Coordinates of C-alpha atoms and ligand atoms in Angstrom, one line a residue:
X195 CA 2.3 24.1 -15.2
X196 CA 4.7 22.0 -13.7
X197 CA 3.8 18.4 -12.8
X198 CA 5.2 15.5 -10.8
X199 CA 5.0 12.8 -13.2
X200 CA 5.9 8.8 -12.7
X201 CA 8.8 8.1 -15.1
X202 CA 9.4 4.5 -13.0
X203 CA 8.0 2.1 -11.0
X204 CA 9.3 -1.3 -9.5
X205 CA 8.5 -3.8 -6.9
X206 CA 10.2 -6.6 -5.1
X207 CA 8.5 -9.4 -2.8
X208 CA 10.5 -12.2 -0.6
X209 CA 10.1 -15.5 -2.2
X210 CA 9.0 -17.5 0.2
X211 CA 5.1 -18.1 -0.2
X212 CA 2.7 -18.7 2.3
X213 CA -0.7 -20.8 1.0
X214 CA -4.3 -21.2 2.7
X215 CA -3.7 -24.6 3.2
X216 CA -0.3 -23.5 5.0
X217 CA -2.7 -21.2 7.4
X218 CA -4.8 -24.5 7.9
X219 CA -1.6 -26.0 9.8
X220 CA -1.1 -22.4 11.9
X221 CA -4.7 -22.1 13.3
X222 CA -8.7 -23.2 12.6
X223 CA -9.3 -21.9 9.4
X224 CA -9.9 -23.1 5.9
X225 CA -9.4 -22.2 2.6
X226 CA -13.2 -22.1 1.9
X227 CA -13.3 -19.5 4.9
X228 CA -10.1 -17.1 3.6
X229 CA -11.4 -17.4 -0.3
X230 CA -14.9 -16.7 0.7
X231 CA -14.3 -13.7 2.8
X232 CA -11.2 -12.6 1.7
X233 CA -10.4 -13.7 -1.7
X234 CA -6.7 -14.2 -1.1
X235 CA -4.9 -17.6 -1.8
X236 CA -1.6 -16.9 -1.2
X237 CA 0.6 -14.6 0.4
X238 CA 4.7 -13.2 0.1
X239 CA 6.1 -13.5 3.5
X240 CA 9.8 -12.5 4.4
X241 CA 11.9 -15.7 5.9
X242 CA 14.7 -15.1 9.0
X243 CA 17.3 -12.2 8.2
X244 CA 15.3 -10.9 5.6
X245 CA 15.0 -7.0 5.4
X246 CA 12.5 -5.0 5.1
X247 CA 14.7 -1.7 3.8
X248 CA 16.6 -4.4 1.1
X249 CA 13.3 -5.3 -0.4
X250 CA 12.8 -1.3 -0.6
X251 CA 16.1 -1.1 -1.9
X252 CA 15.5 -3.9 -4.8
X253 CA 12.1 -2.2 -5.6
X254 CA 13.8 1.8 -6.3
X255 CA 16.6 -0.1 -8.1
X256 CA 13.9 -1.7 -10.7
X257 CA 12.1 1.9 -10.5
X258 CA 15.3 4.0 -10.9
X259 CA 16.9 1.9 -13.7
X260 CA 13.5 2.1 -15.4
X261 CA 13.3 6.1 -15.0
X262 CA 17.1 6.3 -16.1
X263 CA 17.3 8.6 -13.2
X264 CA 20.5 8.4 -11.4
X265 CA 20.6 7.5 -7.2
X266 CA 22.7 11.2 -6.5
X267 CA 19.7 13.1 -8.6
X268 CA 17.4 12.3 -5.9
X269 CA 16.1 15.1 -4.2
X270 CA 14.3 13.5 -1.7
X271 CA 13.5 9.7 -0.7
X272 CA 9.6 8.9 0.9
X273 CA 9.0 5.9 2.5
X274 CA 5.7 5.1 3.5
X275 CA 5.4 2.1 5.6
X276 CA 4.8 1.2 9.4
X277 CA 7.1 -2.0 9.4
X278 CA 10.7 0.0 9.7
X279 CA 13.8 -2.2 9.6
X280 CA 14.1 -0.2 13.4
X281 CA 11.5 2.8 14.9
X282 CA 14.4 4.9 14.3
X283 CA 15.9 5.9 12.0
X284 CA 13.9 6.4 9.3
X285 CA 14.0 3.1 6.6
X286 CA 14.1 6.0 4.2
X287 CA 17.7 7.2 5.3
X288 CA 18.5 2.8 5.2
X289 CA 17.4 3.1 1.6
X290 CA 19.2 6.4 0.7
X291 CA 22.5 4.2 1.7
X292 CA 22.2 1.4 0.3
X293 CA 21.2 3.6 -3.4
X294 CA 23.8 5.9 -3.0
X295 CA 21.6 8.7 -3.1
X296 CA 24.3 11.2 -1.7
X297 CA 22.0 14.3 -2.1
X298 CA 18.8 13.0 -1.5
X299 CA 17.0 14.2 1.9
X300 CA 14.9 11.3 2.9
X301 CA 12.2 10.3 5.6
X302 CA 9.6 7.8 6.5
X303 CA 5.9 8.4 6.1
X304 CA 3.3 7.1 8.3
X305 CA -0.2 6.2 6.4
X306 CA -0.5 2.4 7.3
X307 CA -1.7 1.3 3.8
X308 CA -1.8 4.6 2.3
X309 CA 1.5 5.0 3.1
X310 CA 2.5 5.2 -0.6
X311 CA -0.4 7.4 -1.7
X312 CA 0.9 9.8 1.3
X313 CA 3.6 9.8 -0.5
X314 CA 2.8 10.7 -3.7
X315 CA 0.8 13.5 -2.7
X316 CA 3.6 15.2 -0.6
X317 CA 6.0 14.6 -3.8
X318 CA 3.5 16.3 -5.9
X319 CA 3.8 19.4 -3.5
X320 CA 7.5 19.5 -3.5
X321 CA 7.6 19.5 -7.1
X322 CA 5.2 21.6 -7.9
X323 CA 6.3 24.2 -5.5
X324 CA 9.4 24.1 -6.5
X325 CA 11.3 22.1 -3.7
X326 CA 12.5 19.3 -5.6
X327 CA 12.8 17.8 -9.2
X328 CA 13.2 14.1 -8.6
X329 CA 11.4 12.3 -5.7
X330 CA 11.4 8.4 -5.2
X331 CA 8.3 7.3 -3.7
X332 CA 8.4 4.1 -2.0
X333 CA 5.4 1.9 -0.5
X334 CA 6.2 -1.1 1.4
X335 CA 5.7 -3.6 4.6
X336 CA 6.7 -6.3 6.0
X337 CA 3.6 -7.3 8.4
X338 CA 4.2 -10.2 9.1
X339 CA 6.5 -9.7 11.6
X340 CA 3.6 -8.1 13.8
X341 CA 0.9 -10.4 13.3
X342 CA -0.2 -12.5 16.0
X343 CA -0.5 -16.1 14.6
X344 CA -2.9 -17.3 17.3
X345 CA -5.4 -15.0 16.1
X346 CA -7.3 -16.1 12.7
X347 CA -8.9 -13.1 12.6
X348 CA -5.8 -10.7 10.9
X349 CA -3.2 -13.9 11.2
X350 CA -4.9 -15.0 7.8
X351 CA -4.9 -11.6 5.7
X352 CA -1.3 -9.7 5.2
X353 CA 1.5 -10.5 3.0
X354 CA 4.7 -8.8 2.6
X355 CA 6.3 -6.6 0.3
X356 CA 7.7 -3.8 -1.4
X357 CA 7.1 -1.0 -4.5
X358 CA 8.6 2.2 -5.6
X359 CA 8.2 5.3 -8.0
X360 CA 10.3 7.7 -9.5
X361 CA 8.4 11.3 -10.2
X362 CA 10.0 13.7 -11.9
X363 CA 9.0 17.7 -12.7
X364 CA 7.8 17.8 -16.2
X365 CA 5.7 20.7 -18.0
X366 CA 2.8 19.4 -19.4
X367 CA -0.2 17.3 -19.0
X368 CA 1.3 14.1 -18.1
X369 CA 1.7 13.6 -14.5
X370 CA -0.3 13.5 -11.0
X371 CA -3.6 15.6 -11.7
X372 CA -4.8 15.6 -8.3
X373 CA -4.6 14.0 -5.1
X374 CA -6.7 14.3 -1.7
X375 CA -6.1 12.4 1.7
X376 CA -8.2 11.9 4.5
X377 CA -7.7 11.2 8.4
X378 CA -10.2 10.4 11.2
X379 CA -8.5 10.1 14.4
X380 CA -11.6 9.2 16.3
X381 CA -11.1 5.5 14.6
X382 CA -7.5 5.1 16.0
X383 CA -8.5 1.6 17.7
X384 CA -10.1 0.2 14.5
X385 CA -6.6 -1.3 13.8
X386 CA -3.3 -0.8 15.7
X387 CA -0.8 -2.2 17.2
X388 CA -0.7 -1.0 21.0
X389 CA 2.7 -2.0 22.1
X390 CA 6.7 -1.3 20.5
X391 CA 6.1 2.6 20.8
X392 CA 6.4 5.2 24.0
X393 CA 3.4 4.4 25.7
X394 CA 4.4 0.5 26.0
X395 CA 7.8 0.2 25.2
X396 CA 8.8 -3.3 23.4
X397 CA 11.6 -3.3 26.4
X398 CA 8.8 -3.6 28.7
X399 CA 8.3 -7.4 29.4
X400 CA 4.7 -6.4 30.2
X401 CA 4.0 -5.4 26.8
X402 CA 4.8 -9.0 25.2
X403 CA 2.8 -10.7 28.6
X404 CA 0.0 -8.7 27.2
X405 CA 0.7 -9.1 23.8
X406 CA 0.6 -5.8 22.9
X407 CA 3.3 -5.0 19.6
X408 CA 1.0 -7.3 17.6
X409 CA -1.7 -5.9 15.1
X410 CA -4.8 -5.9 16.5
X411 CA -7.9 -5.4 13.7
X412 CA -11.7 -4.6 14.4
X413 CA -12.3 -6.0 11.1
X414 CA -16.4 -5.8 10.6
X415 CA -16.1 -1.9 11.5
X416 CA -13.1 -1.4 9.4
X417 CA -14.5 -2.8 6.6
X418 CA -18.1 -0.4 6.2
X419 CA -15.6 2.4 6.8
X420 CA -13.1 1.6 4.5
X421 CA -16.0 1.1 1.9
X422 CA -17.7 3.9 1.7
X423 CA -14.7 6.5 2.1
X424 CA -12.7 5.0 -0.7
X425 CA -15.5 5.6 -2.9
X426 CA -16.4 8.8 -1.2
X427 CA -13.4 10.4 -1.7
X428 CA -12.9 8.6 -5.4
X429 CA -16.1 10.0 -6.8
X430 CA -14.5 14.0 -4.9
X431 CA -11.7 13.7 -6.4
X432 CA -13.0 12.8 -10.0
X433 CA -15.4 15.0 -9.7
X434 CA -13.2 18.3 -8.7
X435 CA -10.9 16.9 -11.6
X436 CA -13.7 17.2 -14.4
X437 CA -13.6 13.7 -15.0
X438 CA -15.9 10.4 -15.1
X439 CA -15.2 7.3 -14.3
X440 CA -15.3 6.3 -18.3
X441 CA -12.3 8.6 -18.5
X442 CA -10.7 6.1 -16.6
X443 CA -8.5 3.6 -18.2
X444 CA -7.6 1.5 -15.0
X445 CA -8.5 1.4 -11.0
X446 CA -6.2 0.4 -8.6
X447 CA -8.0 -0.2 -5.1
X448 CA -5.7 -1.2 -2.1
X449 CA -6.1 -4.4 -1.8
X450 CA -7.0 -6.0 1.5
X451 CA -9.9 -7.6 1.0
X452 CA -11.7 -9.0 -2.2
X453 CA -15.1 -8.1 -1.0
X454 CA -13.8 -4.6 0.1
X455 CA -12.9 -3.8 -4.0
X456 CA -15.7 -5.2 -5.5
X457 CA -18.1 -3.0 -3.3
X458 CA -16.2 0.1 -4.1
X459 CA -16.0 -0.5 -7.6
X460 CA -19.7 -0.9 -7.9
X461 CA -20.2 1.7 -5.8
X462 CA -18.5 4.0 -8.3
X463 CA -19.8 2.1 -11.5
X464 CA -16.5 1.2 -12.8
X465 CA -16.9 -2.4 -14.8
X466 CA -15.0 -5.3 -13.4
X467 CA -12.4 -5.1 -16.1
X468 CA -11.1 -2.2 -15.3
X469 CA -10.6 -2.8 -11.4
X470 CA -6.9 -4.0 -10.8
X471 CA -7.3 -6.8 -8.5
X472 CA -4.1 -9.4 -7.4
X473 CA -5.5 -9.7 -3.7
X474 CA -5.5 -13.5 -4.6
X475 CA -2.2 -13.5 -5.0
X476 CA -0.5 -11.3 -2.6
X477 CA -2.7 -10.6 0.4
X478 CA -2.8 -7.3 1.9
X479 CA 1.0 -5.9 1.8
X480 CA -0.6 -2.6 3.1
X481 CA 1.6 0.4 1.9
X482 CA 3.2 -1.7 -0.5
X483 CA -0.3 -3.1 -2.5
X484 CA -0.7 -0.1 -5.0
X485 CA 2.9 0.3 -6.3
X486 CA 3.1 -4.1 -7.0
X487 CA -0.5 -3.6 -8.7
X488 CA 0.9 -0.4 -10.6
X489 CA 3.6 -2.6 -11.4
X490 CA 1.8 -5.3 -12.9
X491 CA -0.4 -3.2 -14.7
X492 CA 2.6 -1.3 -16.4
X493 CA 4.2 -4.9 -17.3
X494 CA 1.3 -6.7 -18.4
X495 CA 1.0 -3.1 -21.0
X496 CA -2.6 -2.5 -19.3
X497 CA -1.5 1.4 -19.1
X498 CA -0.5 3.4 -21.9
X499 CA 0.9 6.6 -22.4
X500 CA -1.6 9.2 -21.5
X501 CA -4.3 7.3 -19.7
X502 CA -5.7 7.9 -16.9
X503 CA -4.7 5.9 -13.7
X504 CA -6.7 6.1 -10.3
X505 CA -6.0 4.8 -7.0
X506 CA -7.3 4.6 -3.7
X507 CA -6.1 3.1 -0.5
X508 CA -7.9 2.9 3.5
X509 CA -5.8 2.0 6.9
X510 CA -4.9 2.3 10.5
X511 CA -5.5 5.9 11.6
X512 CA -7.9 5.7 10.2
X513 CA -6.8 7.3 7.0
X514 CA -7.7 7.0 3.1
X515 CA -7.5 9.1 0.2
X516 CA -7.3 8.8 -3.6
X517 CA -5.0 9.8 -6.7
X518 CA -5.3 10.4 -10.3
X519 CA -3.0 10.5 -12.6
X520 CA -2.1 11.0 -16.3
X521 CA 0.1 8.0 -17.5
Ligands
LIG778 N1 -11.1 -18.6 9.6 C1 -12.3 -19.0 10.0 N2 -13.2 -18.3 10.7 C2 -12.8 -17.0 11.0 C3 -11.6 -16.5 10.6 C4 -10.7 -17.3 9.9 N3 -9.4 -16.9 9.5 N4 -11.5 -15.2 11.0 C5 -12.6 -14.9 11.6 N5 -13.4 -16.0 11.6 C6 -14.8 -16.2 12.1 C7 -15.1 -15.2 13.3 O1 -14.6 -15.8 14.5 C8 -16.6 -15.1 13.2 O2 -17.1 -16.2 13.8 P1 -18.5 -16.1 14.7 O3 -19.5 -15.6 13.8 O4 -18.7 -17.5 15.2 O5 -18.1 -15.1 15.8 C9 -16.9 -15.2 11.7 O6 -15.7 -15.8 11.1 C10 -17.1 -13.8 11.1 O7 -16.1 -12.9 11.5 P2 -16.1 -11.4 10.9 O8 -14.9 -10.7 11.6 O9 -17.4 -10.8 11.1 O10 -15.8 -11.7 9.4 P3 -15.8 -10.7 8.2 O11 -16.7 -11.2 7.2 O12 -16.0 -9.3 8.6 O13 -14.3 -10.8 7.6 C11 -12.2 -9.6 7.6 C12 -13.2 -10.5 8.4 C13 -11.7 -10.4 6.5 C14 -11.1 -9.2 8.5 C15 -13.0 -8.4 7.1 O14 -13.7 -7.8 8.1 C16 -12.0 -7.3 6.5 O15 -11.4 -7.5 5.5 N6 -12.0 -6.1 7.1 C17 -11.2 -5.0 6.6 C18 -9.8 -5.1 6.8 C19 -9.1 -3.9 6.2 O16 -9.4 -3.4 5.2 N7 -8.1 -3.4 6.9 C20 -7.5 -2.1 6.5 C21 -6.1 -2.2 6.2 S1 -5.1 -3.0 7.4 C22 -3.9 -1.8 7.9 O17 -4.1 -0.6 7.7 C23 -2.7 -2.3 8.5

């Protein structure tokens, strides 16, 4: 059986850092309030000029060198992310430049923070069927460019960043063993960001007035949500795969909130140790959190060849899902 298997992985954040007490100077918060509810300390953000598609571009270096896969043996370049250098083109196309990726067909994917597992799941079906042999997955954001810093409520919570993957067809037993992504359009308003696209244009001095290309977060809702169908869709996937959770040598939960992993952990039985968690560090850098925890975990040796390696992720759409893969 052919499988898409990960063969690279790297990850690139801006340098400049943004601290709790930092967010005490923006608006009326503390750091007893983010720790408590959050469980982040610190946060990447990008300064002036900054990119967003050069901080992809550093990440599927570190991921490409590491594969020993070549820029022109791309078949195909996936970017998951809803922070685009521009709404068009694709940041995927930007990256496909800058790698030199002559014969790589590329395109943006649009899963908010499961912008990356999106992506590994449509890799997985254009290798398996066939349609390609190398596929660089890449998971990134730079939200802070869309946050509204008057409000404490999301202001407080996402950090910036990039990550990347190279999969490869293999034979064998090594690779993704199963994926399965979820939408529910009814919860659209849970988290969006109502202005910058065709129904209110960021040309539109109106949309700014009202504030309207900014995220906006019902965060209560979103969080019982995002609880119960990470774990939900976890335990399926496990499950349809014949395996348990003591099969599992590490979990990688998106990670946006602190609280939010811990509950899904328990919720699946996992022990703490083996629930990746660097929210503390990097905030929620939405489609870019999974492949800069994969990262760490493959640096800090915490995944070995031929263990298993689960992940889950929850944003705007709403949408989730879950992967598991053979190391
Ligand atoms: N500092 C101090 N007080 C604050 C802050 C802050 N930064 N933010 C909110 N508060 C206050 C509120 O005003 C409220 O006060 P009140 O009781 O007087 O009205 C109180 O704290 C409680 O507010 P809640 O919103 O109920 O706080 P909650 O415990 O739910 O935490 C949070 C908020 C952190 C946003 C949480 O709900 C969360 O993490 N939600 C999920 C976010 C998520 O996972 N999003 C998905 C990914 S994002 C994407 O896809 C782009």
């Amino acid at each position: 059986m052919i499988r898409a298997r990960m063969i690279g992985v790297g990850s690139a954040v801006p340098k400049k850092l943004l601290t709790n007490a930092d967010l005490e100077k923006i608006v009326e918060t503390s750091d007893e309030w983010i720790t408590t509810r959050t469980g982040i300390k610190q946060r990447h953000i990008v300064s002036e000029g900054e990119k967003f598609s050069d901080l992809c571009t550093k990440a599927s270096e570190m991921a490409l060198k590491r594969a020993r896969v070549k820029p022109e043996d791309l078949d195909m370049i996936l970017v998951g992310t809803i922070s685009g250098d521009m709404p068009f083109p694709a940041t995927a196309c930007l990256v496909q430049r800058n790698l030199g990726a002559s014969r790589a067909a590329a395109s943006d994917v649009s899963a908010a923070c499961v912008g990356f597992l999106y992506g590994l799941h449509l890799a997985d079906g254009l290798i398996q069927s066939g349609k390609a042999e190398n596929v660089l997955v890449v998971g990134g954001e730079i939200l802070t460019r869309y946050v509204d810093w008057t409000d404490r409520s999301t202001c407080v919570l996402f950090g910036d960043g990039a990550g990347a993957a190279v999969l490869q067809a293999t034979k064998g037993d090594h690779g993704i063993l199963g994926s399965r992504m979820k939408s529910e359009g009814n919860y659209a308003d849970f988290i969006c960001m109502p202005g910058g696209g065709s129904d209110h244009p960021a040309n539109d001095p109106k949309s700014i007035e009202q504030r309207l290309p900014f995220i906006k977060m019902r965060g209560n809702e979103t969080f019982k949500v995002a609880v119960k169908a990470m774990a939900d869709v976890t335990a399926d996937l496990l499950a349809e795969q014949g395996f348990s959770n003591d099969d599992v040598k590490i979990f990688i939960p998106h990670q946006a909130n602190e609280r939010i992993i811990d509950a899904v952990g328990q919720r699946l039985k996992f022990p703490a140790e083996r629930v990746y968690k660097n929210v503390d560090r990097f905030g929620n850098t939405s489609a870019a959190s999974i492949p800069i925890a994969l990262d760490e975990c493959l640096q800090k040796d915490l995944i070995r060849i031929g263990d298993l390696v689960l992940m889950t992720a929850f944003g705007a759409g709403l949408v989730w899902g879950s992967v598991l893969m053979r190391w």
